[in-house]
Amino acid sequence: MGKNSWDRKINGRKTMKIFFDIEEIEPIEAGTSVALGSFDGLHIGHIEVLNRMKRVAEEKDLKSFVYTFSNHPRELLSPDNVPPKIMDVEEKVQIFTRLDFDYLALVKFDMAQLSIEPEVFIETILVKLLNMKHLTVGYDFHFGLKGRGDVEMLKAFSEQYGYTYEIVKPIMKNDIRVSSTLIRELLIEGKIEEANYYLGRRHFVKGVVVRSKGLGRTINFATANLRIKENISTIKSGVYITETILRGQKYRSVTNVGTNPTFNQKGIHLETHIVGIDRDLYDEVIEVHFIKRLRDEMKFNSVDALVEAMQNDYRSMMAYFDAE
Ligand SMILES: Cc1cc2nc3c(=O)[nH]c(=O)nc-3n(C[C@H](O)[C@H](O)[C@H](O)COP(=O)(O)O)c2cc1C
Ligand SMILES: Nc1ncnc2c1ncn2[C@@H]1O[C@H](COP(=O)(O)OP(=O)(O)O)[C@@H](O)[C@H]1O
């Protein structure tokens, strides 16, 4: 196994092999059914592409292969206009692992990827390296130098290189085209229920619990603080009803995303109070799943007023779950 690749194991069963670098990809004798895309957010449109790719892999006895990126191509293309990420590599890996493919390549989108001629990408990466026999992509996928590669080019080369293809049409819901941009906007506006609807699942943030100032315990409201992650700022500040997964168990929780203005703090962070937990969680990994937004984060005049508001949030959260 290469230095950067992982073998994911679930219940001892070997499942998905992950490559973090093109150099790590090994020859795949059996041939592959490939899904190609950025897949930020992994919404219902992406899931459709991935499911169709997997179905063909099963039908044609090919290996299922997801080729995606660990960063957004726009970080190189237009650094001043990089969309906030819906999810980072940690969350992507989490969902891909659940979907269970044979191979996942999380390629860093660098100068080499940016400057590759699309025809060369098809020949050297898809055909030669991945031994691609079938390709599934979304209707608007672009690749290679200046984004010149598109579905028409992929179709045009299929006969010469001996692969079949399927182009997946946009998924529509309520006359709205589901896209990463749509979901990003909904999260930024705090419309979590709508975002979840188009994601086909609950938006979540996964991370390590870090030590903070220890104020939570002094107000009898311990909160697990996540290590700062870039994609936290994609969610509008405020208080949310959430469900937290810790060591595979689900817990009710109430979460604040914001800067804690009452304590004049800086920088956006995410902290959650988990029901039924009364122990140290430092260094543990938790997943916070967003369900409903309760209110804006506010600057209170006193700690007492803040505590009262937090107790109110707690009661709203408990009432929500009791009614479920
Ligand atoms: C449910 C909930 C609601 C919160 N609402 C606010 C708020 O409106 N304004 C604010 O300044 N901080 C808010 N906070 C953050 C608290 O100020 C924070 O939990 C406290 O400062 C303890 O921080 P520490 O864990 O970093 O010690 C909220 C936290 C929770 C869990
Ligand atoms: N119910 C709970 N929800 C969240 N964290 C809890 C809970 N009970 C205990 N903890 C632990 O207490 C810590 C939070 O206490 P707090 O005083 O807010 O400290 P800090 O400022 O370091 O976050 C969490 O990181 C976790 O280790």
CSV table of C-alpha atoms and ligand atoms in Angstrom, one decimal:
chain,number,residue,atom,x,y,z
A,1,MET,CA,0.0,0.0,0.0
A,2,GLY,CA,1.3,3.5,-0.9
A,3,LYS,CA,2.2,6.0,1.8
A,4,ASN,CA,-0.9,8.1,1.4
A,5,SER,CA,-3.6,5.5,0.6
A,6,TRP,CA,-5.9,4.0,3.2
A,7,ASP,CA,-7.8,0.8,3.4
A,8,ARG,CA,-11.1,1.6,5.1
A,9,LYS,CA,-12.4,-1.3,7.2
A,10,ILE,CA,-15.9,-1.6,8.5
A,11,ASN,CA,-16.6,-4.5,10.9
A,12,GLY,CA,-13.3,-6.0,9.8
A,13,ARG,CA,-14.5,-6.2,6.2
A,14,LYS,CA,-12.3,-4.6,3.7
A,15,THR,CA,-14.2,-1.9,1.9
A,16,MET,CA,-13.1,1.2,0.2
A,17,LYS,CA,-9.5,2.1,-0.8
A,18,ILE,CA,-8.7,5.8,-0.7
A,19,PHE,CA,-6.0,7.5,-2.7
A,20,PHE,CA,-4.9,11.0,-1.7
A,21,ASP,CA,-2.6,11.4,-4.7
A,22,ILE,CA,-2.7,10.4,-8.3
A,23,GLU,CA,0.7,8.8,-7.9
A,24,GLU,CA,-0.8,6.3,-5.4
A,25,ILE,CA,-3.4,4.9,-7.8
A,26,GLU,CA,-2.6,1.3,-8.7
A,27,PRO,CA,-3.4,-0.6,-11.9
A,28,ILE,CA,-7.0,-1.9,-11.8
A,29,GLU,CA,-7.1,-5.1,-13.9
A,30,ALA,CA,-10.8,-5.6,-13.6
A,31,GLY,CA,-11.6,-2.2,-15.2
A,32,THR,CA,-13.6,0.5,-13.6
A,33,SER,CA,-17.0,2.2,-13.6
A,34,VAL,CA,-16.0,5.8,-12.8
A,35,ALA,CA,-17.9,8.8,-11.4
A,36,LEU,CA,-16.2,12.1,-11.9
A,37,GLY,CA,-17.0,15.3,-10.1
A,38,SER,CA,-16.4,17.9,-7.4
A,39,PHE,CA,-19.2,16.5,-5.3
A,40,ASP,CA,-19.3,19.3,-2.7
A,41,GLY,CA,-22.1,18.6,-0.3
A,42,LEU,CA,-23.0,15.3,-1.8
A,43,HIS,CA,-26.6,16.3,-2.4
A,44,ILE,CA,-29.3,14.2,-4.1
A,45,GLY,CA,-28.0,15.0,-7.6
A,46,HIS,CA,-24.6,13.7,-6.7
A,47,ILE,CA,-26.0,10.6,-5.0
A,48,GLU,CA,-27.9,9.9,-8.2
A,49,VAL,CA,-24.6,10.0,-10.3
A,50,LEU,CA,-22.9,7.8,-7.7
A,51,ASN,CA,-25.7,5.2,-7.5
A,52,ARG,CA,-25.9,4.9,-11.3
A,53,MET,CA,-22.1,4.5,-11.5
A,54,LYS,CA,-22.3,1.7,-8.9
A,55,ARG,CA,-25.2,0.0,-10.6
A,56,VAL,CA,-23.2,-0.3,-13.8
A,57,ALA,CA,-20.2,-1.6,-11.9
A,58,GLU,CA,-22.3,-4.4,-10.5
A,59,GLU,CA,-24.0,-5.2,-13.9
A,60,LYS,CA,-20.7,-5.2,-15.8
A,61,ASP,CA,-18.5,-6.7,-13.0
A,62,LEU,CA,-16.3,-3.6,-12.8
A,63,LYS,CA,-14.8,-1.9,-9.8
A,64,SER,CA,-16.6,1.2,-8.6
A,65,PHE,CA,-14.3,4.2,-8.7
A,66,VAL,CA,-15.0,7.8,-7.5
A,67,TYR,CA,-12.6,10.4,-8.8
A,68,THR,CA,-13.0,13.7,-6.9
A,69,PHE,CA,-11.0,16.5,-5.4
A,70,SER,CA,-9.9,17.4,-1.9
A,71,ASN,CA,-10.1,21.1,-2.5
A,72,HIS,CA,-12.2,23.3,-4.7
A,73,PRO,CA,-10.8,24.0,-8.2
A,74,ARG,CA,-11.7,27.6,-7.8
A,75,GLU,CA,-9.0,27.9,-5.1
A,76,LEU,CA,-6.6,28.0,-8.0
A,77,LEU,CA,-8.8,29.4,-10.7
A,78,SER,CA,-10.2,32.4,-8.9
A,79,PRO,CA,-8.7,32.6,-5.3
A,80,ASP,CA,-10.6,35.8,-4.6
A,81,ASN,CA,-13.9,34.1,-5.3
A,82,VAL,CA,-13.7,30.7,-3.6
A,83,PRO,CA,-17.2,29.5,-2.6
A,84,PRO,CA,-17.4,28.5,1.1
A,85,LYS,CA,-17.2,24.7,1.3
A,86,ILE,CA,-20.2,22.7,2.4
A,87,MET,CA,-18.0,19.9,3.6
A,88,ASP,CA,-14.3,19.3,3.9
A,89,VAL,CA,-12.4,16.1,3.3
A,90,GLU,CA,-13.3,14.6,6.6
A,91,GLU,CA,-17.0,14.8,5.9
A,92,LYS,CA,-16.7,13.7,2.3
A,93,VAL,CA,-14.8,10.6,3.3
A,94,GLN,CA,-17.4,9.8,5.9
A,95,ILE,CA,-20.3,9.8,3.4
A,96,PHE,CA,-18.3,8.0,0.7
A,97,THR,CA,-17.4,5.3,3.2
A,98,ARG,CA,-21.1,4.8,4.0
A,99,LEU,CA,-21.9,4.6,0.3
A,100,ASP,CA,-19.2,1.9,0.0
A,101,PHE,CA,-17.3,2.1,-3.3
A,102,ASP,CA,-14.2,0.0,-4.2
A,103,TYR,CA,-12.0,3.0,-4.8
A,104,LEU,CA,-12.0,6.7,-3.9
A,105,ALA,CA,-9.5,9.2,-5.3
A,106,LEU,CA,-9.4,12.5,-3.4
A,107,VAL,CA,-7.0,14.3,-5.7
A,108,LYS,CA,-5.6,17.7,-4.7
A,109,PHE,CA,-6.5,20.1,-7.4
A,110,ASP,CA,-3.1,21.6,-8.2
A,111,MET,CA,-1.3,23.2,-11.1
A,112,ALA,CA,-0.9,19.9,-12.8
A,113,GLN,CA,-4.6,19.2,-12.7
A,114,LEU,CA,-5.4,22.7,-13.7
A,115,SER,CA,-3.1,22.8,-16.8
A,116,ILE,CA,-3.8,19.3,-18.1
A,117,GLU,CA,-5.3,19.3,-21.6
A,118,PRO,CA,-8.7,17.6,-21.3
A,119,GLU,CA,-7.9,15.1,-24.1
A,120,VAL,CA,-4.7,14.1,-22.2
A,121,PHE,CA,-6.8,13.8,-19.0
A,122,ILE,CA,-9.1,11.3,-20.7
A,123,GLU,CA,-6.3,9.3,-22.2
A,124,THR,CA,-3.8,9.2,-19.4
A,125,ILE,CA,-5.9,9.4,-16.2
A,126,LEU,CA,-9.3,7.9,-17.1
A,127,VAL,CA,-8.4,5.4,-19.8
A,128,LYS,CA,-4.8,4.3,-18.9
A,129,LEU,CA,-4.6,4.9,-15.2
A,130,LEU,CA,-8.1,4.0,-14.1
A,131,ASN,CA,-8.7,1.4,-16.9
A,132,MET,CA,-12.2,3.1,-17.2
A,133,LYS,CA,-14.8,1.0,-19.0
A,134,HIS,CA,-17.8,3.1,-18.0
A,135,LEU,CA,-18.2,6.8,-17.0
A,136,THR,CA,-21.0,8.5,-15.2
A,137,VAL,CA,-21.0,12.3,-14.9
A,138,GLY,CA,-23.4,15.1,-14.2
A,139,TYR,CA,-24.6,17.1,-17.3
A,140,ASP,CA,-22.5,20.2,-16.5
A,141,PHE,CA,-19.2,18.6,-15.6
A,142,HIS,CA,-16.1,20.5,-16.9
A,143,PHE,CA,-12.5,19.5,-16.6
A,144,GLY,CA,-9.0,20.1,-17.8
A,145,LEU,CA,-7.3,23.3,-19.0
A,146,LYS,CA,-9.7,26.3,-18.8
A,147,GLY,CA,-12.5,23.9,-18.2
A,148,ARG,CA,-12.5,23.0,-21.9
A,149,GLY,CA,-13.4,19.3,-21.3
A,150,ASP,CA,-17.1,18.7,-21.1
A,151,VAL,CA,-19.6,15.9,-21.7
A,152,GLU,CA,-19.5,16.3,-25.5
A,153,MET,CA,-15.8,15.6,-25.4
A,154,LEU,CA,-16.3,12.6,-23.1
A,155,LYS,CA,-18.9,11.2,-25.6
A,156,ALA,CA,-16.7,11.9,-28.6
A,157,PHE,CA,-13.8,9.8,-27.2
A,158,SER,CA,-15.9,6.8,-26.0
A,159,GLU,CA,-15.6,4.7,-29.1
A,160,GLN,CA,-11.9,5.2,-29.6
A,161,TYR,CA,-11.1,4.3,-26.0
A,162,GLY,CA,-13.8,1.7,-25.6
A,163,TYR,CA,-15.8,3.0,-22.7
A,164,THR,CA,-19.6,3.6,-22.3
A,165,TYR,CA,-21.0,6.5,-20.6
A,166,GLU,CA,-24.1,8.0,-18.9
A,167,ILE,CA,-24.7,11.7,-18.5
A,168,VAL,CA,-27.1,12.4,-15.6
A,169,LYS,CA,-29.6,15.2,-16.1
A,170,PRO,CA,-30.1,17.8,-13.4
A,171,ILE,CA,-32.3,16.6,-10.5
A,172,MET,CA,-35.3,18.9,-10.0
A,173,LYS,CA,-37.3,19.4,-6.8
A,174,ASN,CA,-40.2,21.8,-6.7
A,175,ASP,CA,-39.0,23.2,-10.1
A,176,ILE,CA,-35.6,24.0,-8.5
A,177,ARG,CA,-32.4,22.5,-9.9
A,178,VAL,CA,-30.5,20.9,-7.0
A,179,SER,CA,-26.9,22.2,-6.9
A,180,SER,CA,-24.1,22.8,-4.5
A,181,THR,CA,-24.5,26.5,-5.0
A,182,LEU,CA,-28.2,26.3,-3.9
A,183,ILE,CA,-27.3,24.3,-0.8
A,184,ARG,CA,-24.4,26.7,0.1
A,185,GLU,CA,-26.8,29.7,-0.2
A,186,LEU,CA,-29.4,28.0,2.0
A,187,LEU,CA,-26.8,27.2,4.7
A,188,ILE,CA,-25.5,30.7,4.6
A,189,GLU,CA,-29.1,32.0,5.1
A,190,GLY,CA,-29.7,29.6,8.0
A,191,LYS,CA,-32.4,27.7,6.1
A,192,ILE,CA,-31.3,24.4,7.4
A,193,GLU,CA,-34.5,22.5,6.8
A,194,GLU,CA,-34.5,23.5,3.2
A,195,ALA,CA,-30.8,22.7,2.8
A,196,ASN,CA,-31.5,19.2,4.3
A,197,TYR,CA,-34.3,18.6,2.0
A,198,TYR,CA,-32.1,19.2,-1.1
A,199,LEU,CA,-29.2,17.3,0.5
A,200,GLY,CA,-31.5,14.3,1.1
A,201,ARG,CA,-29.9,14.0,4.5
A,202,ARG,CA,-29.0,16.2,7.5
A,203,HIS,CA,-26.1,18.6,7.0
A,204,PHE,CA,-23.4,17.7,9.5
A,205,VAL,CA,-20.0,18.8,10.7
A,206,LYS,CA,-17.5,16.3,11.9
A,207,GLY,CA,-14.5,17.2,14.1
A,208,VAL,CA,-12.4,16.8,17.2
A,209,VAL,CA,-13.5,18.2,20.5
A,210,VAL,CA,-11.0,20.8,21.8
A,211,ARG,CA,-10.5,22.6,25.1
A,212,SER,CA,-12.0,26.1,25.4
A,213,LYS,CA,-12.2,28.5,28.3
A,214,GLY,CA,-14.1,26.2,30.6
A,215,LEU,CA,-16.9,28.8,31.0
A,216,GLY,CA,-19.6,26.3,30.0
A,217,ARG,CA,-19.3,24.2,33.2
A,218,THR,CA,-19.3,27.3,35.4
A,219,ILE,CA,-22.8,28.1,34.0
A,220,ASN,CA,-23.9,24.5,34.3
A,221,PHE,CA,-24.0,24.2,30.5
A,222,ALA,CA,-21.0,22.2,29.3
A,223,THR,CA,-20.4,22.5,25.6
A,224,ALA,CA,-18.1,20.4,23.4
A,225,ASN,CA,-16.2,22.9,21.2
A,226,LEU,CA,-15.1,21.6,17.7
A,227,ARG,CA,-11.7,22.4,16.5
A,228,ILE,CA,-12.1,25.3,14.1
A,229,LYS,CA,-12.9,24.2,10.6
A,230,GLU,CA,-13.2,26.3,7.6
A,231,ASN,CA,-16.7,25.0,6.6
A,232,ILE,CA,-18.3,26.0,9.9
A,233,SER,CA,-18.6,29.5,8.5
A,234,THR,CA,-20.8,28.2,5.7
A,235,ILE,CA,-23.6,27.8,8.4
A,236,LYS,CA,-25.3,31.0,9.5
A,237,SER,CA,-24.5,31.9,13.1
A,238,GLY,CA,-27.2,31.0,15.6
A,239,VAL,CA,-28.6,28.3,17.8
A,240,TYR,CA,-29.7,25.0,16.3
A,241,ILE,CA,-31.5,21.8,17.4
A,242,THR,CA,-29.0,19.1,16.5
A,243,GLU,CA,-28.3,15.5,16.9
A,244,THR,CA,-24.7,14.5,17.8
A,245,ILE,CA,-23.1,11.2,17.0
A,246,LEU,CA,-20.4,10.1,19.5
A,247,ARG,CA,-18.9,6.7,19.3
A,248,GLY,CA,-21.7,5.5,17.0
A,249,GLN,CA,-24.4,6.6,19.4
A,250,LYS,CA,-27.0,9.3,18.7
A,251,TYR,CA,-27.7,12.0,21.3
A,252,ARG,CA,-30.0,15.0,21.4
A,253,SER,CA,-28.0,18.2,21.4
A,254,VAL,CA,-28.3,22.0,21.1
A,255,THR,CA,-25.6,23.8,19.3
A,256,ASN,CA,-24.4,27.4,19.0
A,257,VAL,CA,-22.5,28.5,15.9
A,258,GLY,CA,-21.0,31.9,16.3
A,259,THR,CA,-18.5,34.2,18.1
A,260,ASN,CA,-20.0,34.3,21.6
A,261,PRO,CA,-20.5,38.1,21.5
A,262,THR,CA,-21.6,38.1,25.2
A,263,PHE,CA,-18.0,37.2,26.1
A,264,ASN,CA,-16.5,39.5,23.4
A,265,GLN,CA,-14.9,36.6,21.7
A,266,LYS,CA,-13.6,36.5,18.1
A,267,GLY,CA,-13.6,33.9,15.4
A,268,ILE,CA,-16.5,31.7,14.5
A,269,HIS,CA,-16.8,28.4,16.2
A,270,LEU,CA,-19.2,25.6,16.9
A,271,GLU,CA,-20.1,24.2,20.3
A,272,THR,CA,-22.7,21.7,21.3
A,273,HIS,CA,-24.4,20.7,24.6
A,274,ILE,CA,-25.1,17.0,24.4
A,275,VAL,CA,-28.0,15.5,26.4
A,276,GLY,CA,-27.0,12.6,28.6
A,277,ILE,CA,-23.3,13.1,28.6
A,278,ASP,CA,-21.4,14.1,31.7
A,279,ARG,CA,-17.8,13.4,31.1
A,280,ASP,CA,-14.7,14.8,29.3
A,281,LEU,CA,-15.0,14.6,25.5
A,282,TYR,CA,-11.7,16.2,24.7
A,283,ASP,CA,-9.9,14.7,21.7
A,284,GLU,CA,-13.0,12.6,20.8
A,285,VAL,CA,-14.5,12.9,17.3
A,286,ILE,CA,-18.1,14.0,17.1
A,287,GLU,CA,-20.5,14.6,14.3
A,288,VAL,CA,-23.1,17.3,14.7
A,289,HIS,CA,-26.2,16.9,12.5
A,290,PHE,CA,-28.3,20.1,12.0
A,291,ILE,CA,-32.0,19.8,12.2
A,292,LYS,CA,-33.7,23.2,13.0
A,293,ARG,CA,-32.6,26.8,13.6
A,294,LEU,CA,-33.9,28.3,16.8
A,295,ARG,CA,-32.7,31.9,16.9
A,296,ASP,CA,-29.9,34.3,16.1
A,297,GLU,CA,-26.9,34.5,18.3
A,298,MET,CA,-27.2,37.6,20.6
A,299,LYS,CA,-25.1,39.8,22.8
A,300,PHE,CA,-26.6,39.6,26.2
A,301,ASN,CA,-26.1,42.3,28.9
A,302,SER,CA,-25.5,39.7,31.6
A,303,VAL,CA,-24.4,36.1,32.0
A,304,ASP,CA,-27.7,35.5,33.7
A,305,ALA,CA,-29.6,36.6,30.6
A,306,LEU,CA,-27.5,34.4,28.4
A,307,VAL,CA,-28.0,31.4,30.7
A,308,GLU,CA,-31.8,32.0,30.7
A,309,ALA,CA,-31.7,32.1,26.9
A,310,MET,CA,-29.7,28.9,26.7
A,311,GLN,CA,-32.1,27.1,29.1
A,312,ASN,CA,-34.9,28.2,26.9
A,313,ASP,CA,-33.1,26.8,23.8
A,314,TYR,CA,-32.6,23.5,25.8
A,315,ARG,CA,-36.3,23.3,26.5
A,316,SER,CA,-37.2,24.0,22.8
A,317,MET,CA,-34.8,21.2,21.8
A,318,MET,CA,-36.2,18.7,24.2
A,319,ALA,CA,-39.8,19.6,23.2
A,320,TYR,CA,-38.8,19.0,19.5
A,321,PHE,CA,-37.4,15.5,20.2
A,322,ASP,CA,-40.3,14.6,22.6
A,323,ALA,CA,-42.8,15.4,19.8
A,324,GLU,CA,-41.0,13.3,17.2
B,1,LIG,C1,-27.6,26.6,23.2
B,1,LIG,C2,-26.6,27.7,23.2
B,1,LIG,C3,-26.9,29.0,22.9
B,1,LIG,C4,-26.0,30.0,23.0
B,1,LIG,N1,-26.3,31.3,22.7
B,1,LIG,C5,-25.4,32.3,22.8
B,1,LIG,C6,-25.8,33.6,22.5
B,1,LIG,O1,-26.9,33.9,22.0
B,1,LIG,N2,-24.8,34.6,22.6
B,1,LIG,C7,-23.6,34.3,23.1
B,1,LIG,O2,-22.8,35.2,23.2
B,1,LIG,N3,-23.2,33.0,23.3
B,1,LIG,C8,-24.1,32.0,23.2
B,1,LIG,N4,-23.7,30.7,23.4
B,1,LIG,C9,-22.3,30.5,23.8
B,1,LIG,C10,-22.0,30.6,25.2
B,1,LIG,O3,-21.6,31.9,25.4
B,1,LIG,C11,-20.9,29.6,25.5
B,1,LIG,O4,-21.4,28.3,25.6
B,1,LIG,C12,-20.1,29.9,26.8
B,1,LIG,O5,-19.4,31.1,26.5
B,1,LIG,C13,-19.2,28.8,27.2
B,1,LIG,O6,-18.1,28.7,26.3
B,1,LIG,P1,-16.9,27.7,26.4
B,1,LIG,O7,-17.4,26.3,26.1
B,1,LIG,O8,-16.0,28.2,25.3
B,1,LIG,O9,-16.3,27.9,27.8
B,1,LIG,C14,-24.6,29.7,23.4
B,1,LIG,C15,-24.3,28.4,23.6
B,1,LIG,C16,-25.2,27.4,23.6
B,1,LIG,C17,-24.8,26.0,23.9
B,2,LIG,N1,-23.3,17.3,28.2
B,2,LIG,C1,-22.1,17.6,27.7
B,2,LIG,N2,-22.1,18.2,26.4
B,2,LIG,C2,-20.9,18.6,25.9
B,2,LIG,N3,-19.7,18.5,26.5
B,2,LIG,C3,-19.7,17.9,27.8
B,2,LIG,C4,-20.9,17.5,28.4
B,2,LIG,N4,-20.6,17.0,29.6
B,2,LIG,C5,-19.3,17.1,29.8
B,2,LIG,N5,-18.7,17.7,28.7
B,2,LIG,C6,-17.3,17.9,28.6
B,2,LIG,O1,-17.1,19.2,29.1
B,2,LIG,C7,-16.4,20.1,28.1
B,2,LIG,C8,-17.1,21.4,28.1
B,2,LIG,O2,-17.0,22.1,29.3
B,2,LIG,P1,-16.8,23.6,29.2
B,2,LIG,O3,-16.8,24.1,30.6
B,2,LIG,O4,-17.8,24.2,28.3
B,2,LIG,O5,-15.3,23.6,28.7
B,2,LIG,P2,-14.6,24.2,27.4
B,2,LIG,O6,-14.7,25.6,27.6
B,2,LIG,O7,-13.3,23.6,27.5
B,2,LIG,O8,-15.4,23.7,26.2
B,2,LIG,C9,-16.6,19.4,26.8
B,2,LIG,O9,-15.6,19.6,25.9
B,2,LIG,C10,-16.7,17.9,27.2
B,2,LIG,O10,-15.4,17.4,27.3
